JSON list of C-alpha atoms in Angstrom, two decimals:
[
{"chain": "A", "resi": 1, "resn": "UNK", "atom": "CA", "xyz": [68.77, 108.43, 115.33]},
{"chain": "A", "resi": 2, "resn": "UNK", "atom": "CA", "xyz": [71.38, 110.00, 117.26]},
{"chain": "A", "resi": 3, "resn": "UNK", "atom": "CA", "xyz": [72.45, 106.99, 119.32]},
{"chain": "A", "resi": 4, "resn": "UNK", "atom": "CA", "xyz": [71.97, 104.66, 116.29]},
{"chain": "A", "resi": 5, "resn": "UNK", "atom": "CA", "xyz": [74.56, 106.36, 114.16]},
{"chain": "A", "resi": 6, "resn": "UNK", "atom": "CA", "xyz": [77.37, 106.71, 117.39]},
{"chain": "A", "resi": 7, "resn": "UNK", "atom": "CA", "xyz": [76.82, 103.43, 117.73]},
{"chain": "A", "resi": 8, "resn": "UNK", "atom": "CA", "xyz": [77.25, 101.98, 114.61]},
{"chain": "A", "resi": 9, "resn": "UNK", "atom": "CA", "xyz": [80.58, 104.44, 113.90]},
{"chain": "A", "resi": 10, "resn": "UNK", "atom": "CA", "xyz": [81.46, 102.75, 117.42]},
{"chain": "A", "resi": 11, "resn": "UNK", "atom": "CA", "xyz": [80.82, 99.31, 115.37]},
{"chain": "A", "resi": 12, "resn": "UNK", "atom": "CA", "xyz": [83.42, 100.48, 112.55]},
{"chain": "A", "resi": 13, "resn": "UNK", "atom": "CA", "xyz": [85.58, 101.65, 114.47]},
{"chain": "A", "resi": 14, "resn": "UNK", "atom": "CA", "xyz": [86.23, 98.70, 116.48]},
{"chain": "A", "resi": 15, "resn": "UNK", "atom": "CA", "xyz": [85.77, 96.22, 113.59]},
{"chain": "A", "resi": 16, "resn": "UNK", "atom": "CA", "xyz": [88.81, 98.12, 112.22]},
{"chain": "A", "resi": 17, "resn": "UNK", "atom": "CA", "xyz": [90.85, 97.76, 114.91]},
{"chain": "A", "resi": 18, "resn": "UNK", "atom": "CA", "xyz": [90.73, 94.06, 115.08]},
{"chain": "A", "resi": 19, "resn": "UNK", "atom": "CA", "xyz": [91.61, 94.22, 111.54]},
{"chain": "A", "resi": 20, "resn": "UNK", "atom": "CA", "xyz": [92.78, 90.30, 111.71]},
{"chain": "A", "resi": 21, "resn": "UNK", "atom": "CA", "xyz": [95.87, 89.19, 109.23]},
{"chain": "A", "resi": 22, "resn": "UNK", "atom": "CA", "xyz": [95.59, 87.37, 106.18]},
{"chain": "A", "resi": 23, "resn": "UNK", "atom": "CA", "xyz": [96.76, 83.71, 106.03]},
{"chain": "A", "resi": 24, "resn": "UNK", "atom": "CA", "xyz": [98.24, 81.94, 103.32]},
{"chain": "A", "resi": 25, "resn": "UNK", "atom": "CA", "xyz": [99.27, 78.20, 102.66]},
{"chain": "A", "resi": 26, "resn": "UNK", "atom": "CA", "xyz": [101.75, 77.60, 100.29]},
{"chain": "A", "resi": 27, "resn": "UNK", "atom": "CA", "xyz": [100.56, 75.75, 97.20]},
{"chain": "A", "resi": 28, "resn": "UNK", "atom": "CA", "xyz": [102.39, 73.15, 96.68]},
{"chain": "A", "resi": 29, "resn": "UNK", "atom": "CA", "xyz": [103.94, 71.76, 93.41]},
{"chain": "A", "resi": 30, "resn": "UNK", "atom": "CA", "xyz": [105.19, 68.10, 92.41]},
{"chain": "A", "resi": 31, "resn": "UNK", "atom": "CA", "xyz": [108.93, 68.76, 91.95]},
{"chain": "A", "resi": 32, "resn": "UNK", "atom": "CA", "xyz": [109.09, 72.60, 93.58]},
{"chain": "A", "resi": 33, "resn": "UNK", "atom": "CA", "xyz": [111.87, 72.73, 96.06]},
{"chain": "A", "resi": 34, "resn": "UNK", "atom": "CA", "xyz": [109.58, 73.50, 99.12]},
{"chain": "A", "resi": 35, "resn": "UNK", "atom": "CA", "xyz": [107.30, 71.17, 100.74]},
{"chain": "A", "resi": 36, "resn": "UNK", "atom": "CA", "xyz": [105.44, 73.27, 102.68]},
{"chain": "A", "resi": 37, "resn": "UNK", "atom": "CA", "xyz": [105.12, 77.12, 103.44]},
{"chain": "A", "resi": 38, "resn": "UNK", "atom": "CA", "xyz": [103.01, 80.04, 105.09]},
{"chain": "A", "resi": 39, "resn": "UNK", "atom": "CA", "xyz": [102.55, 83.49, 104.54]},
{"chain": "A", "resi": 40, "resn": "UNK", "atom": "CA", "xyz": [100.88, 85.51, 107.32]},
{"chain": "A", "resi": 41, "resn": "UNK", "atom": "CA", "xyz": [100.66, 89.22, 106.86]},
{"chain": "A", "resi": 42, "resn": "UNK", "atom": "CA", "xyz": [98.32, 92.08, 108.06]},
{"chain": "A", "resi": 43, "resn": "UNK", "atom": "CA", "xyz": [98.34, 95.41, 105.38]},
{"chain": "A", "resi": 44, "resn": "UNK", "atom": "CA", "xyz": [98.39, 98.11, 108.02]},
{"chain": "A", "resi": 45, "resn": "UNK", "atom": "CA", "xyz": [101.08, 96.78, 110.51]},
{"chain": "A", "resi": 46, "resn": "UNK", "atom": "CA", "xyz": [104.15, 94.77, 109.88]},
{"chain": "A", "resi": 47, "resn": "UNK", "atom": "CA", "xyz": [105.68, 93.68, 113.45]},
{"chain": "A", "resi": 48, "resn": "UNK", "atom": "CA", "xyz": [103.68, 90.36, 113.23]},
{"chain": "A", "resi": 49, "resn": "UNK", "atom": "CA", "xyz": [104.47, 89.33, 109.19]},
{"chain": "A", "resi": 50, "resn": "UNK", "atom": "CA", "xyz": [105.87, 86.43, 109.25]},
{"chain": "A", "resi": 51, "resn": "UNK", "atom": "CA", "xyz": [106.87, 83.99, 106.16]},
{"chain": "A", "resi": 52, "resn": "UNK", "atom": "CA", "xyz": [107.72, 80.10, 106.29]},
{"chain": "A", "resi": 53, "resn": "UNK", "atom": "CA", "xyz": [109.28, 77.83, 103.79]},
{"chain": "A", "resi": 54, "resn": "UNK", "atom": "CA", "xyz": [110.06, 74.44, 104.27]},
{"chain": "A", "resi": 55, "resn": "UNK", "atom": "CA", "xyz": [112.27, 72.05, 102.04]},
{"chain": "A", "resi": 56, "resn": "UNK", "atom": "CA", "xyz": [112.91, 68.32, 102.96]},
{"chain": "A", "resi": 57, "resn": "UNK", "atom": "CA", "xyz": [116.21, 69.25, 105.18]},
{"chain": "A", "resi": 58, "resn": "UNK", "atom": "CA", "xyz": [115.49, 72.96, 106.19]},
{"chain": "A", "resi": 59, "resn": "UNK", "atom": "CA", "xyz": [113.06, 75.58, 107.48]},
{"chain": "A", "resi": 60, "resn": "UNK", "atom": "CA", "xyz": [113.43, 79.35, 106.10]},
{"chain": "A", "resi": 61, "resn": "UNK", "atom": "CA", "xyz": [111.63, 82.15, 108.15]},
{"chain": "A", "resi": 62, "resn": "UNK", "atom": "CA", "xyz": [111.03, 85.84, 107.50]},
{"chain": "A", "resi": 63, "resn": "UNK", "atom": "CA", "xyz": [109.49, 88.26, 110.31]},
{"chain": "A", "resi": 64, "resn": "UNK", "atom": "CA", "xyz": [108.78, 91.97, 110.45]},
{"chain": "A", "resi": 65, "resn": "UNK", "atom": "CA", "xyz": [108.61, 92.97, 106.99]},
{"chain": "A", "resi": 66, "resn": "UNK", "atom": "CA", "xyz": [106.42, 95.29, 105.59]},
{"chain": "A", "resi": 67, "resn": "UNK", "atom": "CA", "xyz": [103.67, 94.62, 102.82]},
{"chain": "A", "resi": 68, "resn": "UNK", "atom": "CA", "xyz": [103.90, 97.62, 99.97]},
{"chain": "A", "resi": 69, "resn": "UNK", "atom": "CA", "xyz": [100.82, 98.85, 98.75]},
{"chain": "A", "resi": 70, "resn": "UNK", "atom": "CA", "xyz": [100.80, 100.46, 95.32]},
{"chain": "A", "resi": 71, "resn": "UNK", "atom": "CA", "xyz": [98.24, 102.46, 93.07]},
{"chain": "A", "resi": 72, "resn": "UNK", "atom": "CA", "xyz": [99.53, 104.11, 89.86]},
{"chain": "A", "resi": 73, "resn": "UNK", "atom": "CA", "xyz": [97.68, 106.91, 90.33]},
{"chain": "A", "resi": 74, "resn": "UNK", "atom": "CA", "xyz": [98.46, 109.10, 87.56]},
{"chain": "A", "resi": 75, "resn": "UNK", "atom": "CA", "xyz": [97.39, 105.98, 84.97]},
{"chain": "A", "resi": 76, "resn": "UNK", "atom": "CA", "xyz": [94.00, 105.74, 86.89]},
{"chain": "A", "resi": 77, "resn": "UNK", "atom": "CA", "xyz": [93.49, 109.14, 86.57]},
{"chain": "A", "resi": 78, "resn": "UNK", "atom": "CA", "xyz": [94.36, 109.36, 82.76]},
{"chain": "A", "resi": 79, "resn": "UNK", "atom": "CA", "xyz": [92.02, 106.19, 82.44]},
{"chain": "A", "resi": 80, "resn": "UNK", "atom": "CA", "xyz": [88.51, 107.54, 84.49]},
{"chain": "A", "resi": 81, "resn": "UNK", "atom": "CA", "xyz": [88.71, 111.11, 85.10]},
{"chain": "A", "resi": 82, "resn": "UNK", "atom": "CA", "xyz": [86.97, 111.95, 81.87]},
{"chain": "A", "resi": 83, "resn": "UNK", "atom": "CA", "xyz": [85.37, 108.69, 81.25]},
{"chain": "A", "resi": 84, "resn": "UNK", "atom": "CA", "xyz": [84.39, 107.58, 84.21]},
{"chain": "A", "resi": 85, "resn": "UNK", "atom": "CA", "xyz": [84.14, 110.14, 87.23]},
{"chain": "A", "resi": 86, "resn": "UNK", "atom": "CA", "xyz": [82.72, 108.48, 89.72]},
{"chain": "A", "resi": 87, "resn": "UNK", "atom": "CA", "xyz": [84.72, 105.58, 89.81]},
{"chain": "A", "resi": 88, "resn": "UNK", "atom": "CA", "xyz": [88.02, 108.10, 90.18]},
{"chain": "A", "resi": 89, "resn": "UNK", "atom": "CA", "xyz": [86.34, 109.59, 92.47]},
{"chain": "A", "resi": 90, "resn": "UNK", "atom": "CA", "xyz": [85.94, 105.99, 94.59]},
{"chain": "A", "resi": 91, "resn": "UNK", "atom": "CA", "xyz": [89.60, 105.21, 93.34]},
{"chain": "A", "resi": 92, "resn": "UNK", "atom": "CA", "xyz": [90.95, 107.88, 94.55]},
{"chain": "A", "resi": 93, "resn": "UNK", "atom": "CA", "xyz": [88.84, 108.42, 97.89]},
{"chain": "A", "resi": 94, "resn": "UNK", "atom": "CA", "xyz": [90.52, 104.76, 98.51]},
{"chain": "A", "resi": 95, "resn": "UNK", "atom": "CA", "xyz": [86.87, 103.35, 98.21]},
{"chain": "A", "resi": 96, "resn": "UNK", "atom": "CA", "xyz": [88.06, 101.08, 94.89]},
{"chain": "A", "resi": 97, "resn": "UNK", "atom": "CA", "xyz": [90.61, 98.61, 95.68]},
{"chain": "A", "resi": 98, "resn": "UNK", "atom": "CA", "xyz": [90.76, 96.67, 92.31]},
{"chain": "A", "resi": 99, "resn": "UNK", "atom": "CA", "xyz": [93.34, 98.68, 91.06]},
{"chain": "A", "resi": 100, "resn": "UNK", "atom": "CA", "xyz": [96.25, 98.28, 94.07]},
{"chain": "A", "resi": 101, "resn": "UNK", "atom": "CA", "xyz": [98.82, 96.06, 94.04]},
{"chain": "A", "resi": 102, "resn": "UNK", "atom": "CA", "xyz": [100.93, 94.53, 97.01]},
{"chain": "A", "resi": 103, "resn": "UNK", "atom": "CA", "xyz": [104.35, 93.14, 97.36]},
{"chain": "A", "resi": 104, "resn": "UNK", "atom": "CA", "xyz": [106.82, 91.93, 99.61]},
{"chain": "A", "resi": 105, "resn": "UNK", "atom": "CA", "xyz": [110.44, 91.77, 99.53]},
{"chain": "A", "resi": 106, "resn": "UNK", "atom": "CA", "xyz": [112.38, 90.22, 102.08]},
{"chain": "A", "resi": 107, "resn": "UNK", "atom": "CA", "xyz": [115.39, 87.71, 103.18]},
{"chain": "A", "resi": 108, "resn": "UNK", "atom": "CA", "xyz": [114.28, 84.42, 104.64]},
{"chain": "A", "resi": 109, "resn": "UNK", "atom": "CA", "xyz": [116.57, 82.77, 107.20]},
{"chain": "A", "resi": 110, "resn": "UNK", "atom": "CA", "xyz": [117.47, 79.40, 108.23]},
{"chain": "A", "resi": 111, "resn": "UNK", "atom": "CA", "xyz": [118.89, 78.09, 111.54]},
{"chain": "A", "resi": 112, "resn": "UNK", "atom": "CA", "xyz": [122.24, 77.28, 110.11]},
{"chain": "A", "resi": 113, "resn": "UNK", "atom": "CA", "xyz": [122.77, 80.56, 108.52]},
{"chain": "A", "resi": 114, "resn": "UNK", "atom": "CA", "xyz": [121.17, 79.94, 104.86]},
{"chain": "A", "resi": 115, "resn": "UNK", "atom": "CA", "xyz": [118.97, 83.08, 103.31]},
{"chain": "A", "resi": 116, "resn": "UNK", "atom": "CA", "xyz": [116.45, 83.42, 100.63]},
{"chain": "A", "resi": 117, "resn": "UNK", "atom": "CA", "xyz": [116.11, 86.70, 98.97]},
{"chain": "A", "resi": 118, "resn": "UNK", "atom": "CA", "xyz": [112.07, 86.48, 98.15]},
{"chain": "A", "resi": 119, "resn": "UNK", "atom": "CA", "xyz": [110.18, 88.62, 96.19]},
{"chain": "A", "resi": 120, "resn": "UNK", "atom": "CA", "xyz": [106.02, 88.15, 96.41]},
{"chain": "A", "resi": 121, "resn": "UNK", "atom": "CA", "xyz": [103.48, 90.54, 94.19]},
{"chain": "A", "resi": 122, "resn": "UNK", "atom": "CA", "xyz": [99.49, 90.00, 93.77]},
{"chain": "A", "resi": 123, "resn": "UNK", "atom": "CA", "xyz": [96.69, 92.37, 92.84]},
{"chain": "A", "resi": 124, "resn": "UNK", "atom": "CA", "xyz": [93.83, 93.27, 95.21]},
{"chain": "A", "resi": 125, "resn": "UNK", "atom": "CA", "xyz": [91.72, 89.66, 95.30]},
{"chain": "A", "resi": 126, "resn": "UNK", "atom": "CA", "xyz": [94.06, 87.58, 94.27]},
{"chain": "A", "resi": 127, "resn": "UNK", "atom": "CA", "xyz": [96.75, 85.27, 95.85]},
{"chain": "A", "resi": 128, "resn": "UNK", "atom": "CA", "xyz": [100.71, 86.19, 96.36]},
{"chain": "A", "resi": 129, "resn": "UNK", "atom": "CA", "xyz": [102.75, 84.86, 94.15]},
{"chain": "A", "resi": 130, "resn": "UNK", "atom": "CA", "xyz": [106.48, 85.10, 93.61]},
{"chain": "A", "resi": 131, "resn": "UNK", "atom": "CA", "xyz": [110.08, 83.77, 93.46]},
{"chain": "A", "resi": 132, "resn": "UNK", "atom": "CA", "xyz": [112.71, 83.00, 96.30]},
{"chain": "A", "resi": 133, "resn": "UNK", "atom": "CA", "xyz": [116.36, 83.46, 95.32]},
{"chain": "A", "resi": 134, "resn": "UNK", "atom": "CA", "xyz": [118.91, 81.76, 96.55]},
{"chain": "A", "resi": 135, "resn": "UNK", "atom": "CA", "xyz": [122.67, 82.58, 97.80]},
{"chain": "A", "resi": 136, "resn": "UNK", "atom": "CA", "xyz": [123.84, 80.85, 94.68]},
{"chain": "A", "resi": 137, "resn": "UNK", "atom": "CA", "xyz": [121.11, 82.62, 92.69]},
{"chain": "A", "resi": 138, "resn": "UNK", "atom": "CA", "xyz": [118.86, 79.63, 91.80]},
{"chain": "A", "resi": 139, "resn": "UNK", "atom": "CA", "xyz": [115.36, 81.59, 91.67]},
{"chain": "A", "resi": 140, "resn": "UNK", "atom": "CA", "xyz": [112.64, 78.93, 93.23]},
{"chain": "A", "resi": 141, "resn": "UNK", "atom": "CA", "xyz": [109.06, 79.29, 92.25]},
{"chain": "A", "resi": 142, "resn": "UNK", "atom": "CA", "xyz": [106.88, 79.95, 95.58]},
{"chain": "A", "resi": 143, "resn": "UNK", "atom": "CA", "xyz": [102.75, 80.51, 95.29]},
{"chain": "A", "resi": 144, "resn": "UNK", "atom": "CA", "xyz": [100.10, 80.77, 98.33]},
{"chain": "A", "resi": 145, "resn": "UNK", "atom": "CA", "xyz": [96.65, 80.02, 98.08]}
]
């Protein structure tokens, strides 16, 4: 029993550190401003985040930046403590994930110099979603799938 319980913590344990990143293609929109796009992120480590956005005469790119993870805490806890204690128990173990919310700001450059101030936010199970700004502060829609 021993042996079968190392091994399967060995299991975990590995599985979690070949934690592979998330992919995302850019859905794309008749009349949005990019034609194509990709967001690739992992939630633990940021060195290999990257974001691309293509419009019909250039090619934005964002690497490095971090993905923000966010729980509101002290609502959750007004919410199930009394109600519900098990599940605040799993919410706030980490256990329950349907309550945290990511986002990524960063500045996405092209080769001739042009940035994009974009701002991306989705819930735990869902897709990101967001707007690019912009020197000139036109906001541009961008969505991933």
């Amino acid at each position: 029993m021993r042996t079968f319980f190392l091994s399967m913590l060995a299991v975990s344990w590995l599985a979690g550190c070949a934690n592979p990143a998330h992919v995302h293609q850019m859905v794309s929109k008749d009349g949005g401003a990019f034609a194509a796009g990709e967001l690739i992120h992992d939630h633990d480590r940021g060195k290999d985040n990257h974001l691309v956005l293509e419009m019909s005469n250039r090619r934005y790119e964002a690497h490095g930046f971090t993905v923000e993870r966010h729980t509101h805490l002290g609502e959750l806890h007004k919410r199930y403590y009394l109600s519900n204690p098990k599940r605040w128990e799993r919410i706030f173990s980490g256990l329950d994930t349907s309550h945290v919310t990511y986002c990524i700001e960063t500045a996405a450059r092209s080769a001739d110099g042009h940035e994009l101030s974009c701002s991306l936010i989705w819930k735990f199970g869902n897709t990101p979603a967001g707007f690019c700004t912009d020197q000139a502060g036109t906001a541009f829609p961008v969505g991933f799938e």
